[in-house]
XYZ file of C-alpha atoms in Angstrom:
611
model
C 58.130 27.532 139.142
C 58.243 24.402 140.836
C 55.490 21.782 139.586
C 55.105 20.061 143.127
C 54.857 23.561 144.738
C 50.363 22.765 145.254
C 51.787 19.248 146.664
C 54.576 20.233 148.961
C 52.077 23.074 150.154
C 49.455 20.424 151.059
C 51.923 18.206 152.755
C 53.520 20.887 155.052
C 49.947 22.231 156.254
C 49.745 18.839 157.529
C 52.754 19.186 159.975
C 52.753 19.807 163.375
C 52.644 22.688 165.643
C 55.784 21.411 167.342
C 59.358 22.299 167.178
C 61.893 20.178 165.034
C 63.988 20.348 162.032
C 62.899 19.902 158.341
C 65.225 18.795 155.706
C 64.313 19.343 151.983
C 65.653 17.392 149.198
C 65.987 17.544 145.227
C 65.280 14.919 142.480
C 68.177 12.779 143.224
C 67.530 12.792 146.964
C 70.447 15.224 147.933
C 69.831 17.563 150.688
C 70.030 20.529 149.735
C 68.771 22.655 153.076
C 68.253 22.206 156.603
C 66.805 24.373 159.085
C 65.150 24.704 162.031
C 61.388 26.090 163.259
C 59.510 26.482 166.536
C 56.413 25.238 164.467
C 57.064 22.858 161.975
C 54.029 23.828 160.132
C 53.926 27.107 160.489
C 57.389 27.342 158.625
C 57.609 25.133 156.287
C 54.146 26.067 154.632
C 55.999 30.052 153.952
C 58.250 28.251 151.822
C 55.361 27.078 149.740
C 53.360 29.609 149.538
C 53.850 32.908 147.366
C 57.313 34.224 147.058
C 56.587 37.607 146.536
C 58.435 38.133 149.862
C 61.040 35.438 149.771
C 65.074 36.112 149.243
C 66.525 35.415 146.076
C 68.481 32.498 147.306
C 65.179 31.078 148.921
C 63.376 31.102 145.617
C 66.148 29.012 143.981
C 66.304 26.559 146.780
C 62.533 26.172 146.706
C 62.533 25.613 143.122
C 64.678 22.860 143.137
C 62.992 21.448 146.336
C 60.952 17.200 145.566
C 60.502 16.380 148.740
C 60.873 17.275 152.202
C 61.300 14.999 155.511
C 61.348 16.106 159.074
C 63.004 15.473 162.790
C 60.268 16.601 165.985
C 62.000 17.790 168.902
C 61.418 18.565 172.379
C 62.449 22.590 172.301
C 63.169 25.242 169.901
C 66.642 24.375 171.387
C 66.863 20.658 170.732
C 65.959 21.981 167.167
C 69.009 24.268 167.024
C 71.473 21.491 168.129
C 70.209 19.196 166.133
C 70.125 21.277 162.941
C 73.388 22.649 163.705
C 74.865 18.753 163.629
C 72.766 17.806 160.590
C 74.512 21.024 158.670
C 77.932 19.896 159.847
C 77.207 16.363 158.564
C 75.579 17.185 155.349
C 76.716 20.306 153.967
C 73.979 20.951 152.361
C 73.913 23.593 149.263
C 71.977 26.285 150.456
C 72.908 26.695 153.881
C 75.783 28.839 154.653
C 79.100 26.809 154.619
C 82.463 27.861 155.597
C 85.494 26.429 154.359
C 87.571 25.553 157.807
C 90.792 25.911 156.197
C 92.329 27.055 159.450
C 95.569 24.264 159.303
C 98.815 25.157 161.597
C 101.556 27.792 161.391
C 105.064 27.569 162.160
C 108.133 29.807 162.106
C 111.230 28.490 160.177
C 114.764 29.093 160.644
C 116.685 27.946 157.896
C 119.424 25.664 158.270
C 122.653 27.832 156.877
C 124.858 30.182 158.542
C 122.871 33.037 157.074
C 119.805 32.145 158.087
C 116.154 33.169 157.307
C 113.508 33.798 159.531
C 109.939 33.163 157.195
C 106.268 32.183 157.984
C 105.530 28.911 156.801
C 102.094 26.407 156.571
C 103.772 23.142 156.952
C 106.711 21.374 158.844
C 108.800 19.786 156.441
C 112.124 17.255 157.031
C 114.555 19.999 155.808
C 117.159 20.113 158.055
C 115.534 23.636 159.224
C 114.261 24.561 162.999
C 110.597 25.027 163.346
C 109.257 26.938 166.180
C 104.909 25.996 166.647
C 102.620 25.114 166.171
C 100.559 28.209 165.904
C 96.667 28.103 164.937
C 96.456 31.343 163.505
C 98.755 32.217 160.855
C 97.800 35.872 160.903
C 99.798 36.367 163.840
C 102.655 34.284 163.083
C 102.597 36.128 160.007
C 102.222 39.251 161.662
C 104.896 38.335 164.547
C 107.537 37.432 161.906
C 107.207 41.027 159.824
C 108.055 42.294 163.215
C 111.054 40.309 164.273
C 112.460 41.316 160.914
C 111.744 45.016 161.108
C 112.778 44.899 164.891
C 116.026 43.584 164.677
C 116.462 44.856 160.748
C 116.675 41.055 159.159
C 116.621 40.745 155.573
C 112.980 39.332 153.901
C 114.058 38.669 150.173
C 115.433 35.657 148.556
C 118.962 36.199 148.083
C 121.444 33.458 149.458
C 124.169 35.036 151.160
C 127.369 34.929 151.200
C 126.626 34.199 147.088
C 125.086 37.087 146.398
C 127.507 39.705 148.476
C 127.384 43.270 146.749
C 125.694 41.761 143.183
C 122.616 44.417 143.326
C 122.225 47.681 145.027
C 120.285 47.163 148.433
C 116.460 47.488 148.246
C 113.845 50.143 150.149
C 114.322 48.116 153.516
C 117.766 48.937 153.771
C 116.964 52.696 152.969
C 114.090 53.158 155.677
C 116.373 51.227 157.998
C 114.317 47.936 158.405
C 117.089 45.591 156.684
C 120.767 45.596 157.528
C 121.264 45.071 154.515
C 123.660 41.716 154.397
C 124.013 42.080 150.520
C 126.087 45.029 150.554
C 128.590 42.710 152.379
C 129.851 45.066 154.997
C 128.290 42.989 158.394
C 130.187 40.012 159.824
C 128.613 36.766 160.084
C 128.936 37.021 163.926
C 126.722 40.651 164.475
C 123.752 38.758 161.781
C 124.045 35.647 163.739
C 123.381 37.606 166.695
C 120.619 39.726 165.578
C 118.506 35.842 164.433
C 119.597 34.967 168.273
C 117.836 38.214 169.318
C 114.630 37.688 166.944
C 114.026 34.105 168.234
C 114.674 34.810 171.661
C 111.761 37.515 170.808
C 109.282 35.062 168.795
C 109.318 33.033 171.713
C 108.801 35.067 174.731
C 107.967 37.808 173.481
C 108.099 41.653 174.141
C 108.711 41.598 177.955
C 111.377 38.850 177.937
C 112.798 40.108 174.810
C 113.317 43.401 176.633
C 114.551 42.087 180.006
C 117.130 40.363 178.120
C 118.098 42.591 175.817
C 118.709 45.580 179.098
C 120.806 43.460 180.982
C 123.397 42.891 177.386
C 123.050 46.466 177.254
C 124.306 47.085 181.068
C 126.814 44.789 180.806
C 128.091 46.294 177.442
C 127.606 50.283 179.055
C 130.019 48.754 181.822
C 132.882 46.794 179.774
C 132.652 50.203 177.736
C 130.919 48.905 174.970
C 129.435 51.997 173.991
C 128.712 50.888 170.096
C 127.170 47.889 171.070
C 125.396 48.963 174.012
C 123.734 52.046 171.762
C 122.745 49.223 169.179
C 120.888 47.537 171.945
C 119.421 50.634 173.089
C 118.097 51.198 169.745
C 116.472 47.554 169.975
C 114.746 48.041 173.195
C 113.475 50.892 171.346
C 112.112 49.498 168.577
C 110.433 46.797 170.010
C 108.413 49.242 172.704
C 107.676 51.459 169.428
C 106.029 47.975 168.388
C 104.659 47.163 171.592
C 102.775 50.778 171.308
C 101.217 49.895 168.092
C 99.680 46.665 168.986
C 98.524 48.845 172.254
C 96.118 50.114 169.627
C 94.494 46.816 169.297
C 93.898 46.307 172.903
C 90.762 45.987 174.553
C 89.966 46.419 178.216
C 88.343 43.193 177.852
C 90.578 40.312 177.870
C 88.982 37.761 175.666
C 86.274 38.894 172.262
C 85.436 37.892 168.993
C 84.653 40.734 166.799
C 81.956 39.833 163.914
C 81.079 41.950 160.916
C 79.145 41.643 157.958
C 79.333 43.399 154.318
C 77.287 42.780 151.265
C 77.730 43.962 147.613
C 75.134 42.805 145.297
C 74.682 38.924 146.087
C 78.206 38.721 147.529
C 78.730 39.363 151.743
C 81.806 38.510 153.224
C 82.661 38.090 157.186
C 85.206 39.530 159.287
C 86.298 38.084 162.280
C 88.298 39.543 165.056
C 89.622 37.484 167.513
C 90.889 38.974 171.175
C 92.737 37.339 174.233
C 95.061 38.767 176.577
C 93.344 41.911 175.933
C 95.103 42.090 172.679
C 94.352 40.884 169.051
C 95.835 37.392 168.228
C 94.090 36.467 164.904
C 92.059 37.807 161.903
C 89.787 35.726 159.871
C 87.932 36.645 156.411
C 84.770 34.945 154.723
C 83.484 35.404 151.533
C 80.150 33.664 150.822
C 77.369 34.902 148.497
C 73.491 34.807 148.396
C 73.111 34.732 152.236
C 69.505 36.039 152.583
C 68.354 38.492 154.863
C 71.610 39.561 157.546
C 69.632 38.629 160.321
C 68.946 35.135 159.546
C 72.976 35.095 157.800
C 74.454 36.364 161.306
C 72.592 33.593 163.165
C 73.617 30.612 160.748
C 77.288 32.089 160.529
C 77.872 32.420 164.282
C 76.550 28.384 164.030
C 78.640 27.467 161.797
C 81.743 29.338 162.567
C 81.395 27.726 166.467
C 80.988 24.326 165.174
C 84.497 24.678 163.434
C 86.295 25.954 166.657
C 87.260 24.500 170.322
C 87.768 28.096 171.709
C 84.599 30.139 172.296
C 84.828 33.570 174.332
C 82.354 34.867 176.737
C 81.634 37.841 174.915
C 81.046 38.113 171.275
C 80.152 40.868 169.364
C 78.850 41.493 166.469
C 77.616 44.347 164.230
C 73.588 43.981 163.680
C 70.677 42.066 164.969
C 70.714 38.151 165.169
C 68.132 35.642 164.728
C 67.124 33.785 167.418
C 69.496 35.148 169.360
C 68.317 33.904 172.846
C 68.704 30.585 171.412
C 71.854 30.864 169.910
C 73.603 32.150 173.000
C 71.906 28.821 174.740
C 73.729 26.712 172.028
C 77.488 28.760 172.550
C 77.103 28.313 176.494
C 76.166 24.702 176.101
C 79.476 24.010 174.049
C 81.444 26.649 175.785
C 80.774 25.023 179.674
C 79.874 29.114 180.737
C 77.843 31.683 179.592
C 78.194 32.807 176.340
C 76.820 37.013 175.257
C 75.941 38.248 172.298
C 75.820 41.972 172.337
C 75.539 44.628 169.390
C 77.857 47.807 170.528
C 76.433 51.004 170.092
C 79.521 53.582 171.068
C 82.849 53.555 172.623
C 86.257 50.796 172.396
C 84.041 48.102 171.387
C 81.766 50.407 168.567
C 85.481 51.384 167.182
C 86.674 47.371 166.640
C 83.042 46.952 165.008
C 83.783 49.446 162.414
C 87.285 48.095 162.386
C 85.912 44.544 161.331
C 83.750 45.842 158.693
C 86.779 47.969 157.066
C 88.562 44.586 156.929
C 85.328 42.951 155.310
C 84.567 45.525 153.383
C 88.030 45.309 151.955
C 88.145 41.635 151.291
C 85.171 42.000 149.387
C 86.171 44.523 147.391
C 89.409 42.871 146.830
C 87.484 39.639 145.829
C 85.387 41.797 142.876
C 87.706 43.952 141.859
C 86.851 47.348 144.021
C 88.105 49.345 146.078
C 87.210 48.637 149.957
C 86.523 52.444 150.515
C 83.836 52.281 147.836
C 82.384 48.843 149.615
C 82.331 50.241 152.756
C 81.019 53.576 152.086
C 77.925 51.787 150.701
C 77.717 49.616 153.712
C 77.270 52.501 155.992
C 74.558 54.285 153.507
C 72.850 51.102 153.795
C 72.817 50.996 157.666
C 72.033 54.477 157.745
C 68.899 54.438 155.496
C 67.762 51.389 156.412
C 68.566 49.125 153.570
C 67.893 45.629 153.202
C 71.112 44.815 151.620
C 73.851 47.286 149.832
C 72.949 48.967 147.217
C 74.834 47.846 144.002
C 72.624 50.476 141.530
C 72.199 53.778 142.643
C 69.874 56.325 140.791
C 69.361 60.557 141.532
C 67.843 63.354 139.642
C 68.021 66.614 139.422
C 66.049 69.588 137.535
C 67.699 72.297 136.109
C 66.213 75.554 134.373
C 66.706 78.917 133.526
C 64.197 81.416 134.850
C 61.720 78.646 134.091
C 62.895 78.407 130.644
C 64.760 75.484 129.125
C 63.248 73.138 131.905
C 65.304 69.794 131.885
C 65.923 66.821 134.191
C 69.333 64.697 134.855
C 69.595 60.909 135.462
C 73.148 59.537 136.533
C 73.867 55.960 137.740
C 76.418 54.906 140.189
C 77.181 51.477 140.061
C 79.189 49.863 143.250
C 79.818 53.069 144.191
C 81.655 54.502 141.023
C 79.693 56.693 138.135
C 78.338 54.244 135.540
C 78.067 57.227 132.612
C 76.405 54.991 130.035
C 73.770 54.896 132.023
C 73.292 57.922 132.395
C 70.091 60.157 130.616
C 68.945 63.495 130.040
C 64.755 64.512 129.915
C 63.515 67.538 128.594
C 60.402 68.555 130.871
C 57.372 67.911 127.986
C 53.753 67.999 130.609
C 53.736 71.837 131.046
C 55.713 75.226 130.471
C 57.589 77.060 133.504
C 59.361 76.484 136.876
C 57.668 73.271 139.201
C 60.446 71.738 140.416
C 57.857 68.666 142.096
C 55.880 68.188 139.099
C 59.099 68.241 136.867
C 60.430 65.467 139.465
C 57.502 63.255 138.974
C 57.025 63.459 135.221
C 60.943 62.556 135.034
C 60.458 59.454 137.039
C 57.232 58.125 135.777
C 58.490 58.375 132.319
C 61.885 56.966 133.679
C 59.678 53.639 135.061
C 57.413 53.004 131.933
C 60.705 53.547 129.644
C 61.841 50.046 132.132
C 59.014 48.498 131.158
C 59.730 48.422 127.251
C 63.792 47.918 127.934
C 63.326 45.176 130.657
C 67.168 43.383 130.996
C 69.162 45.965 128.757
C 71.606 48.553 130.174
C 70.034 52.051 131.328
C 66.695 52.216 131.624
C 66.494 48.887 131.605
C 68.059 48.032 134.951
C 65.827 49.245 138.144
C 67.653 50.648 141.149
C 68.867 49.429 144.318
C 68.182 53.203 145.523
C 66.941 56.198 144.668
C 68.281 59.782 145.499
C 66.160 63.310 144.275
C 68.254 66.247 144.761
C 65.659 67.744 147.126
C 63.677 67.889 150.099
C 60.929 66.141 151.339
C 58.953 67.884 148.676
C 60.736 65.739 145.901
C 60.038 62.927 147.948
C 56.125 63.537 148.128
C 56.081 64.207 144.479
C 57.620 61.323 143.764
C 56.380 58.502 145.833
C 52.573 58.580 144.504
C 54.377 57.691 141.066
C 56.531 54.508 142.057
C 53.513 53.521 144.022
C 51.422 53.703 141.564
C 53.336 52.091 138.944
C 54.107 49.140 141.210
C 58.419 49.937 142.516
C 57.137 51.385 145.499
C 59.177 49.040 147.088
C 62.431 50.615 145.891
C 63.936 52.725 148.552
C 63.324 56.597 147.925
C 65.213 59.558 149.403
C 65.674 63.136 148.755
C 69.355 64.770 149.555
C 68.982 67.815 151.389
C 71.976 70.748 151.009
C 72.344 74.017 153.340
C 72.375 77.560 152.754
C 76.038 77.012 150.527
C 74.442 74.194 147.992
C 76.305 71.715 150.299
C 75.103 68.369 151.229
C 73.444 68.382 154.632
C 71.194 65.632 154.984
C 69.156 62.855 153.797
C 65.846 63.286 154.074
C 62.472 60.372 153.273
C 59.203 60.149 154.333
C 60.006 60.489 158.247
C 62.356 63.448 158.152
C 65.681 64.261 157.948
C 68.831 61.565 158.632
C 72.201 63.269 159.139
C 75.042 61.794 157.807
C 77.640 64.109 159.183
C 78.623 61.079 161.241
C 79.456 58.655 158.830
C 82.338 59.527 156.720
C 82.481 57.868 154.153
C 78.509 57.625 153.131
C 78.766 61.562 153.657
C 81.366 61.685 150.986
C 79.667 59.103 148.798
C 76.434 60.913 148.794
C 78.067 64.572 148.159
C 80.096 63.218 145.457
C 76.292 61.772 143.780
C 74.624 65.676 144.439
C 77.491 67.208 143.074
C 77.924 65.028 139.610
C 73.922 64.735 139.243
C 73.642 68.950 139.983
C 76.560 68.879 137.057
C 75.266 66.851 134.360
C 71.645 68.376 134.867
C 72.941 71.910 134.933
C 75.293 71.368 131.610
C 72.373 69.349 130.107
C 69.950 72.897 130.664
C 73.033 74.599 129.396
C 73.471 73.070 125.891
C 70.100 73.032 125.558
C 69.698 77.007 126.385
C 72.314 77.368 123.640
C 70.952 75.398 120.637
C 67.377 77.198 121.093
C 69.677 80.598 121.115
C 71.072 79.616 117.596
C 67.640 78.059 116.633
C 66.315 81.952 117.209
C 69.011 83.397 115.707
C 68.188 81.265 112.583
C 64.652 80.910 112.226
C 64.986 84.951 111.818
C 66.125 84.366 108.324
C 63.334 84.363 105.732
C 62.490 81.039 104.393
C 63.794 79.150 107.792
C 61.833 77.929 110.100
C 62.400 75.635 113.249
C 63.263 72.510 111.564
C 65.395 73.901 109.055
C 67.164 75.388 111.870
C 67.507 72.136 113.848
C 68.389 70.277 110.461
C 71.449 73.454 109.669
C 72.674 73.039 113.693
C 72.743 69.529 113.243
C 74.578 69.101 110.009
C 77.339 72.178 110.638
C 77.214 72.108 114.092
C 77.858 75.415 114.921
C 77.084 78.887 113.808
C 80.337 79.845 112.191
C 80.186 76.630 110.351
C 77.185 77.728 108.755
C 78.278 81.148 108.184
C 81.331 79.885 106.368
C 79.118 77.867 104.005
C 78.733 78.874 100.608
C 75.294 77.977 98.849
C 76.105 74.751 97.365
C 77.285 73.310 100.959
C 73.890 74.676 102.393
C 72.029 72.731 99.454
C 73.463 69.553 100.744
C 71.705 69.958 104.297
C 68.362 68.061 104.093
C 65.387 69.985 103.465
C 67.035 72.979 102.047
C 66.427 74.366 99.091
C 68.124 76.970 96.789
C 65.969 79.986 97.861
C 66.706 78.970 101.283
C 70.124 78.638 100.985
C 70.730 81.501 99.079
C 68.842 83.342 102.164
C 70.775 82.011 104.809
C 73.668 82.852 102.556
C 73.235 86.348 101.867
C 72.235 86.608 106.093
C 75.823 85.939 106.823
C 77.317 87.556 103.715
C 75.754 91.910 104.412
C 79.082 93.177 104.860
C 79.888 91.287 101.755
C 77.197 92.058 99.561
C-alpha cells in the first residue's frame, strides 16, 4: 500500500469541482499517468480511496503514485485536447501507448534481366527501380502476392539463369502460380514480358491492367496469335478472379475504420481495419496489456491511435461501448475539419467486418502467447455473451454423477485459455447426506471447493480461483449455488449453469435472469459443449470407478476375518481381484494389516474348487 495514500486523499478533496487534467508522478518526478475529469475532485479522490473496485493496472499505478499536479480547463473538452497532447508529449507509463511504427513501403524491381518483383521497407541506392511510396505495407504486401500469382512470377531466392534446372520446381509451379523459370524451358523475352505486365498492374491497377491487357489480346486474335492471345485471356482471367475476392472486402461505404478489441488474461490486442474506395487498403494490429476496463481502453486507444495519423474517416466503428464518447467524436471532428461518428454495429455488412476485426485480433493475440486464435476468440464471444468484464483465462464446471442415488460423486475440470488444464482437475465424493439431491450435492461440492482455496491460496488447483464458473444444470444449480459463493465472499465470480435439451445436448446458458442462447455464436457454442461434454465424462467415469471398488469391497468384506479396511488395504496393494485371487498366503501376509488367519481366509475363499 502506498504510505502517502491518507495525504494524497486529503490533497485531492481539496480540488475543484471544475474540469481539467491531473498528472500524477512517482519518487523521481516521472509522470507516470495523465488523464482527464469533468470534476477534478471528484476523480482524483476515487483513486485514493479504497481499491476494492479499482483495475489491476490502476492499483499499481496508484501505488507508485508521490505526488500529483493539475491543469483547470474551460470544458470537459479543453480537458480531452489537452490530455490527449500531454500523453503524446510524455508517454507516460500507464497510459495506453502505441508504438507508431507505421514507416513507408515500396515495391522493388531488381536490377538484372531476370528480375524480381518483392515488398520492401526501405529505398536503398542499389541500382534497383522502386515504385512508392506506400503508407501501408499490408497492401503493398498484399498487392505484390498478387502480381506474382496473377501473372505466375517466381517468389523464391534463386538467381536465374545460375540456377537453370539445379532443383525440381517447388508447389507454385505445381498449382500453377509460378512459371517456373528454374526448369529453364521459358525465354528471357515471355518472363520479361510477364514483369512488364505485373508493373503495368501495380501501378494502375485492375481496370487499366485489364484494358491493356484486351486490346494485346485483340490484336494477337487478329495477327493469328492464337497461343498468345489464349495466354492473355487466361490473364484477364485471373486478375477478375482477384478482383472478385477483394469484392469480398468491400463496403457500400466508401471510407471506415474498423476497431476491435480482444483480451486474454492481462493481454488485449487491437485490430484495425482501414476502408477507402469502398474497399480495404490496410490492416493494423496492437498488442498492449493491462488496459483496464474496455470502455475506458476503447476511448484512450481511439486517442491515441488519431494522434498518430493525418487521415481520419467520417465513420468509425468499433465493437463495444466507448467512454466519453460524445467527447471523443468532438475531438476527431475538430482534427478531422468534418464530422466525425462513432457507431457500434449491431447486424448486417458492417456487424460482419466487426467480427472480421476481432478474428484478426483474436489471432494476433493468440499468436503473441502461443494459442490458437480460434481458442482466443471463442472466449471473446463467451465473454460478450455472458457479460464478462474481461475474458476469461480460468474456467471452472461441475457436474454430479450417481447411480440410483448410490455412489453419489461430483467432477471438477479446469479449462485454461480455452484448452483442458487436467492437473487441475478434482474429483468429490458427496460426504453431507445419503441419496440423490442433485442441488444440495452442487453446493456441498463448491463450498468445500472455496474453503479448500483458502488453505492452498497461490498453488495450482484449488488454489487458483476462476475467471468463470459453469454447473452442468439449470437454474436450479445456479440457486443452490449462489447462497454459497455469497456467503463465503466470491460472489463476485461470474456463475452460470449450462442447460442441454431433451438429447443431453447443449442448449443454453442459463444465470440468475434466465436462459442466454448461444446457438448464434459459433464458436462459444462449441467451446461451451466441448466443457459439458468433458465435465459430464470425468464425473460419470469418476461415479464409475468408484461403483466398482465398493463392488469388490462387498465381494471381500464377505470373507470371514475381512472387514472394510482390510478390503480397501487388499484393493489397494493388488489392485484388482484376480490379483488377489492369484496370491498365495505369504503374498497376502505382506499387505498391511493382514494377518495369517486372515490370509489364510481370503486364501482358501479363492482356492474351493481347489481345496
Amino acid at each position: 500500500m502506498n504510505p502517502k495514500l491518507r495525504q494524497l486523499r486529503e490533497k485531492a478533496m481539496n480540488l475543484p469541482l471544475s474540469p481539467g487534467v491531473y498528472i500524477m508522478k512517482n519518487k523521481s518526478g516521472e509522470i507516470i499517468y495523465i488523464g482527464k475529469a469533468k470534476a477534478l475532485k471528484n476523480r482524483v479522490s476515487q483513486y485514493f480511496g479504497s481499491d476494492r473496485n479499482h483495475q489491476e493496472k490502476v492499483r499499481r499505478m496508484v501505488s507508485n503514485v508521490d505526488d500529483f499536479d493539475y491543469i483547470l480547463t474551460s470544458s470537459e473538452f479543453e480537458a480531452l485536447v489537452l490530455e490527449c497532447s500531454l500523453i503524446k508529449q510524455h508517454q507516460p507509463k500507464y497510459n495506453i501507448l502505441l508504438k507508431d511504427d507505421k514507416g513507408y513501403s515500396y515495391i522493388r524491381i531488381s536490377n538484372e534481366d531476370w528480375c524480381k518483383i518483392s515488398h520492401v521497407m526501405q529505398k536503398n541506392d542499389d541500382g534497383a527501380t522502386y515504385i512508392g511510396p506506400y503508407t501501408s505495407s499490408w497492401f503493398v504486401k498484399n498487392a505484390v502476392d498478387e502480381a506474382r500469382k496473377i501473372f505466375k512470377l517466381p517468389s523464391c531466392n534463386k538467381c536465374f539463369p545460375r540456377d537453370f534446372r539445379k532443383s525440381r520446381p517447388c508447389l507454385n509451379y505445381y498449382i500453377k502460380q509460378c512459371c517456373a523459370p528454374c526448369r529453364g524451358n521459358i525465354s528471357l523475352s515471355d518472363y520479361r514480358e510477364r514483369v512488364d505486365s505485373a508493373i503495368n498492374f501495380l501501378k494502375n491497377g485492375n481496370v487499366g491492367s485489364i484494358s491493356e491487357l484486351e486490346k494485346r489480346m485483340e490484336i494477337a486474335s487478329e495477327n493469328l496469335e492464337f497461343e498468345l492471345a489464349a495466354k492473355l485471356r487466361d490473364r484477364i482471367a485471373a486478375i477478375k478472379r482477384m478482383a472478385d475476392k477483394q469484392n469480398v472486402m468491400a463496403t457500400r461505404l466508401a471510407e471506415q475504420d474498423i476497431i476491435a478489441l480482444m483480451q486474454e488474461g492481462n493481454d488485449a490486442c487491437f485490430s484495425v481495419l482501414r476502408f477507402d474506395e469502398n474497399r480495404l487498403f490496410d490492416k493494423e494490429d496492437f498488442l498492449l496489456s493491462d488496459i483496464g476496463s474496455p470502455e475506458t481502453a476503447r476511448s484512450e486507444f481511439i486517442n491515441r491511435y488519431y494522434s498518430m495519423r493525418d487521415k481520419i474517416p467520417p465513420m468509425i466503428m468499433i465493437d463495444g461501448e466507448v467512454e466519453s464518447v460524445e467527447l471523443v467524436e468532438m475531438w476527431l471532428s475538430d482534427l478531422a475539419g468534418r464530422k466525425v461518428h462513432i457507431h457500434i454495429p449491431q447486424k448486417g455488412e458492417q456487424m460482419r467486418l466487426i467480427e472480421l476485426a476481432k478474428k484478426n485480433a483474436a489471432e494476433k493475440l493468440a499468436q503473441s502467447r502461443g494459442h490458437k486464435g480460434s481458442d482466443t476468440s471463442a472466449l471473446g464471444e463467451l465473454a460478450e455473451l455472458l457479460g464478462l468484464k474481461k475474458v476469461p483465462e480460468f474456467i471452472e464446471s461441475y457436474d454430479i454423477s450417481n447411480l440410483s442415488g448410490s455412489f453419489n460423486v461430483a467432477g471438477m475440470i479446469v479449462f485454461r485459455n480455452g484448452k483442458p488444464y487436467k492437473s487441475s482437475y478434482r474429483r468429490f465424493q458427496i460426504k453431507s447426506f445419503v441419496g440423490q439431491d442433485d442441488y444440495a450435492s452442487m453446493a456441498e461440492v463448491l463450498e468445500r471447493r472455496f474453503k479448500e482455496y483458502e488453505l492452498h491460496k497461490g498453488e495450482e488447483g484449488f488454489g487458483t480461483l476462476p475467471d468463470l464458473i459453469l454447473l452442468d444444470g439449470g437454474k436450479g444449480q445456479v440457486s443452490a449455488v449462489r447462497p454459497i459463493l455469497e456467503r463465503l465472499g466470491y460472489g463476485n465470480i461470474p456463475l452460470f449453469g449450462m442447460v442441454k435439451d431433451d438429447k443431453h445436448r447443449t442448449r443454453a446458458i442459463t444465470g440468475d435472469g434466465g436462459e442466454i442462447s448461444i446457438s448464434s455464436k459459433r464458436s462459444a457454442f462449441t467451446l461451451v459443449s466441448t466443457i459439458q461434454d468433458e465435465v459430464h465424462r470425468f464425473a460419470i467415469g469418476y461415479m464409475r470407478t468408484t461403483s466398482k471398488k465398493k463392488s469388490f469391497t462387498s465381494s471381500l468384506t464377505s470373507i470371514d476375518g475381512i472387514g472394510e479396511t482390510r478390503a480397501k488395504a487388499l484393493l489397494k496393494f493388488f489392485k484388482t481381484i484376480q490379483r488377489i485371487s492369484d496370491a498365495d498366503i505369504d503374498e497376502l501376509m505382506n499387505v498391511p494389516t493382514m494377518t495369517r488367519p486372515a490370509a489364510e481366509a481370503v486364501y482358501k475363499h479363492f482356492h474351493k474348487r481347489d481345496n
